[in-house]
PDB file of C-alpha atoms in Angstrom:
ATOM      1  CA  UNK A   1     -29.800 -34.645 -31.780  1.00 63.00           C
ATOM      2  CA  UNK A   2     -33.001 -35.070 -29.865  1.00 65.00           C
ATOM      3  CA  UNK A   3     -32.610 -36.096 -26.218  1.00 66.00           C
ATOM      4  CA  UNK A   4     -36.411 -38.017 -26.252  1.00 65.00           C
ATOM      5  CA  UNK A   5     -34.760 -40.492 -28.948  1.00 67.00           C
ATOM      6  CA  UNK A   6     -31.904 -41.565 -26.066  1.00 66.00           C
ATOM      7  CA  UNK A   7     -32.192 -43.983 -23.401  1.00 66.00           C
ATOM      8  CA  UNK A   8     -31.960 -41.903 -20.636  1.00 64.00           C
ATOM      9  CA  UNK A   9     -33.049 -42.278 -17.418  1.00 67.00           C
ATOM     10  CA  UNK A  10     -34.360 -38.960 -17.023  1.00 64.00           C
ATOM     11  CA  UNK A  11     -37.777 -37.477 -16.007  1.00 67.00           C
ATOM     12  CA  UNK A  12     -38.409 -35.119 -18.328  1.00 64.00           C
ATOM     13  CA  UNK A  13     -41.455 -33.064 -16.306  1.00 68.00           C
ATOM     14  CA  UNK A  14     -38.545 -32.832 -13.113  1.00 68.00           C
ATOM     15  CA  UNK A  15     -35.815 -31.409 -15.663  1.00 68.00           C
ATOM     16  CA  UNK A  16     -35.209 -27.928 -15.085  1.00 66.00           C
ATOM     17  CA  UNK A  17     -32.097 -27.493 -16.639  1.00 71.00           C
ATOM     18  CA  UNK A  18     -29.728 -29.511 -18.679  1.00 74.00           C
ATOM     19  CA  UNK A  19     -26.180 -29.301 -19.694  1.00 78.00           C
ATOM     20  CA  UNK A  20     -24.046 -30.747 -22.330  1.00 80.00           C
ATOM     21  CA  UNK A  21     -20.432 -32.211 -22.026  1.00 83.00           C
ATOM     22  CA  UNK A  22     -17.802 -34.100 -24.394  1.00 81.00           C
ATOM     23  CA  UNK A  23     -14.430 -35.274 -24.277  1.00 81.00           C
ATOM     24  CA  UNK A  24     -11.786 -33.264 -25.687  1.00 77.00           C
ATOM     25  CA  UNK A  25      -9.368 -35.611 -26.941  1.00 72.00           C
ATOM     26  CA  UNK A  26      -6.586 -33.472 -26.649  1.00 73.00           C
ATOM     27  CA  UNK A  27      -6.993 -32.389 -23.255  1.00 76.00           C
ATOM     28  CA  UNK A  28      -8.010 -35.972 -22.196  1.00 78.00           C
ATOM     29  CA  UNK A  29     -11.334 -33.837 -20.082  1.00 82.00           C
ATOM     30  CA  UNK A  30     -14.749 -32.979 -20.053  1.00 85.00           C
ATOM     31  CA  UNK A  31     -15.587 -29.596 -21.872  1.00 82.00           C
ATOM     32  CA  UNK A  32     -19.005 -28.042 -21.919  1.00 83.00           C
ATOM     33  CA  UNK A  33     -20.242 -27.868 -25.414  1.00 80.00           C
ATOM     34  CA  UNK A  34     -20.108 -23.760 -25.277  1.00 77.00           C
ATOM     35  CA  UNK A  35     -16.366 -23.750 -25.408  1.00 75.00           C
ATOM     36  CA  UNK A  36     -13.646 -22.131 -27.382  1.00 78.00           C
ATOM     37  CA  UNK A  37     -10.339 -23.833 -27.776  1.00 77.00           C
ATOM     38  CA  UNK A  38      -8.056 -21.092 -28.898  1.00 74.00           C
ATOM     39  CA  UNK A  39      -5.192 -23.272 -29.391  1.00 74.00           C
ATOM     40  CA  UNK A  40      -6.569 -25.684 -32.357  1.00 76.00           C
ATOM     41  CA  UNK A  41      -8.625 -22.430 -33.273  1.00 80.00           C
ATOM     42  CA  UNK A  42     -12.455 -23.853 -32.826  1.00 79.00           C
ATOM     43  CA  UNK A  43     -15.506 -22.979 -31.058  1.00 82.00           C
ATOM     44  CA  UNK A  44     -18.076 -25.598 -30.254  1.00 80.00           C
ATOM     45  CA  UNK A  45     -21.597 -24.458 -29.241  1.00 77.00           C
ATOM     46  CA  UNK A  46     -25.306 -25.808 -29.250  1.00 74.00           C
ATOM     47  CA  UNK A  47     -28.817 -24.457 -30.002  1.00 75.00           C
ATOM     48  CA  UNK A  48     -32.229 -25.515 -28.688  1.00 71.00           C
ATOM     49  CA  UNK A  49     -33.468 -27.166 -26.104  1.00 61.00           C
ATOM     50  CA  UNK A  50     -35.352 -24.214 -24.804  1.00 60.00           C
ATOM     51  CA  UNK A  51     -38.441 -26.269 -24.840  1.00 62.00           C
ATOM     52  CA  UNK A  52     -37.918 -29.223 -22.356  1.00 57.00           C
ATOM     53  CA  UNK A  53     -40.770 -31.310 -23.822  1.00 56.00           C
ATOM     54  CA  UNK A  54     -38.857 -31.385 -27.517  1.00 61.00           C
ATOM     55  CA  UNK A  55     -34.990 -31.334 -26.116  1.00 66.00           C
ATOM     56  CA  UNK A  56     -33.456 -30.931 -29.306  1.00 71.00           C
ATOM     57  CA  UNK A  57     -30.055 -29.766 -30.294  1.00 74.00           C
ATOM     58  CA  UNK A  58     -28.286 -28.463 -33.130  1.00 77.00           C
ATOM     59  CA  UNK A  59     -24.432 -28.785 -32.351  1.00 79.00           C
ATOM     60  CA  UNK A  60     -22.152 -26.422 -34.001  1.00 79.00           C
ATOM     61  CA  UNK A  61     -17.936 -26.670 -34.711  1.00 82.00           C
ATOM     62  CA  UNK A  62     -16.807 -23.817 -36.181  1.00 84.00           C
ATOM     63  CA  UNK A  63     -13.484 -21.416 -36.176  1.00 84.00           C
ATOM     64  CA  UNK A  64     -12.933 -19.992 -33.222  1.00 83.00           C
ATOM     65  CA  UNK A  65     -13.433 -16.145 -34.607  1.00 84.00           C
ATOM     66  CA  UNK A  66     -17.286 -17.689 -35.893  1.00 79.00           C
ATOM     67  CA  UNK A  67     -16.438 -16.791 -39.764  1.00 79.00           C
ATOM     68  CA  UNK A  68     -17.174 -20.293 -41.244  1.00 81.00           C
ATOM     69  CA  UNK A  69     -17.159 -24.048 -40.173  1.00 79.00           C
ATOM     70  CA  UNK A  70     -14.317 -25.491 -38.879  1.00 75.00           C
ATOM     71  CA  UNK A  71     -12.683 -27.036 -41.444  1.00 71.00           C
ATOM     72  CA  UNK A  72     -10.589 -30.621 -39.574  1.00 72.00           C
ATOM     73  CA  UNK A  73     -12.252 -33.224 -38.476  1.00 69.00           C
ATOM     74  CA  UNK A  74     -13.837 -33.579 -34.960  1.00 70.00           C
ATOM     75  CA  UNK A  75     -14.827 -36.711 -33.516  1.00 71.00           C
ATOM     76  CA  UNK A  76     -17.234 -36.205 -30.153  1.00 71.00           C
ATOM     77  CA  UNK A  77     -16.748 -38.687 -27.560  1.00 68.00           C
ATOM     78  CA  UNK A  78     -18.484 -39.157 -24.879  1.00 75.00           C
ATOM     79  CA  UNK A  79     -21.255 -37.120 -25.185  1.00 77.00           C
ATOM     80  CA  UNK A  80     -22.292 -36.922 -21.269  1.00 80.00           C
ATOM     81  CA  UNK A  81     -25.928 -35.437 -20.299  1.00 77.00           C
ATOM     82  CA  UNK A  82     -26.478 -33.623 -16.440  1.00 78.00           C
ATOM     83  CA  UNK A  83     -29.907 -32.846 -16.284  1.00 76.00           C
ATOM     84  CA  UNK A  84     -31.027 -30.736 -12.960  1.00 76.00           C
ATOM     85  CA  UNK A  85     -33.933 -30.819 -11.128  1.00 76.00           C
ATOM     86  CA  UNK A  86     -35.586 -27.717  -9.950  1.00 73.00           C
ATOM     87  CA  UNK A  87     -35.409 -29.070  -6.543  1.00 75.00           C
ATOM     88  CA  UNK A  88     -31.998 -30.155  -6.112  1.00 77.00           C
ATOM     89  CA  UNK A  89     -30.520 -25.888  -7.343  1.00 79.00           C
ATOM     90  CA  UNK A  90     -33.607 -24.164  -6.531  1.00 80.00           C
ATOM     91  CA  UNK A  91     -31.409 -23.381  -3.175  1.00 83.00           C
ATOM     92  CA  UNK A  92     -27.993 -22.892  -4.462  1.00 86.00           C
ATOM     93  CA  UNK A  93     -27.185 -19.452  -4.469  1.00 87.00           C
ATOM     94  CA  UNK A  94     -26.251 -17.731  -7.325  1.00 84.00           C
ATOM     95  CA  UNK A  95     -22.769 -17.797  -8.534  1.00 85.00           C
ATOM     96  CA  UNK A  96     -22.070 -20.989  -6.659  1.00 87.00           C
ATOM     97  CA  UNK A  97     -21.730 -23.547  -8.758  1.00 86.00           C
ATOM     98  CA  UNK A  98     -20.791 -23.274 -12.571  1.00 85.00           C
ATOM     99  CA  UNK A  99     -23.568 -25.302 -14.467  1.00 81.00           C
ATOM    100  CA  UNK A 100     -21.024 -25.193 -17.105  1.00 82.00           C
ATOM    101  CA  UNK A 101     -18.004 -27.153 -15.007  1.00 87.00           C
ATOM    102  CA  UNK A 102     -18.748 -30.759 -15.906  1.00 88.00           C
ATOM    103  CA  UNK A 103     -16.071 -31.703 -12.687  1.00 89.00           C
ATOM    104  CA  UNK A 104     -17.501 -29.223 -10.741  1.00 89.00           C
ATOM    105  CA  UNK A 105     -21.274 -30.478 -11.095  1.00 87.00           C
ATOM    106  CA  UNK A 106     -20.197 -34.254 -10.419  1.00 88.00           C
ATOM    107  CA  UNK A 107     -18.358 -32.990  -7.493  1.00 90.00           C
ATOM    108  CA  UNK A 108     -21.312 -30.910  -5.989  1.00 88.00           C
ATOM    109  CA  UNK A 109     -24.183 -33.702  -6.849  1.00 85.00           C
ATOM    110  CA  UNK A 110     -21.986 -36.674  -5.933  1.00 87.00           C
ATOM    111  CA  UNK A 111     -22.646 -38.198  -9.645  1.00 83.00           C
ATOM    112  CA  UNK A 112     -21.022 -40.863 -10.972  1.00 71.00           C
ATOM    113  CA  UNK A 113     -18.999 -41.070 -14.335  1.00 54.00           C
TER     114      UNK A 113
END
């Protein structure tokens, strides 16, 4: 997935950081995509995107234990992009505000779903 092939309405040279969300169909909620769901036994995670002029991502799904792919099915909905600027967190202090807490960052930057 490359972010740069999206219409976003982004600017990439303000982007400081950027985090990934979907919705977990059987929670009915927004889940970063660095989560393990213990319960259906899976672990979702995502490389790349260190280099903010590329923005591309691998997406994993594998067993929640890492030992192979996850073998079901898995549909991702509503794939949801926050990107930050450098000047709207360069003042939060640390430990504030979980960049990972897709509820929490729409309730801290007033965004809309």
């Amino acid at each position: 997935m490359s972010l740069k092939d999206l219409d976003l309405e982004i600017d990439f040279d303000e982007i400081h950081s950027i985090s990934l969300f979907f919705k977990d169909p059987n929670l009915n909620e927004m889940k970063s995509l660095a989560y393990i769901n213990l319960e259906r036994d899976y672990r979702i995670f995502y490389e790349g995107g260190s280099d903010l002029e590329e923005l591309d991502y691998t997406i994993y799904i594998e067993n929640a234990d890492g030992t192979n792919d996850f073998g079901s099915s898995f549909e991702l909905k509503n794939l949801t992009i926050i990107g930050l600027n450098i000047s709207k967190i360069r003042d939060i202090p640390t430990g504030t505000l979980d960049y990972r807490d897709f509820d929490e960052l729409v309730d801290y930057f007033n965004l809309q779903d």
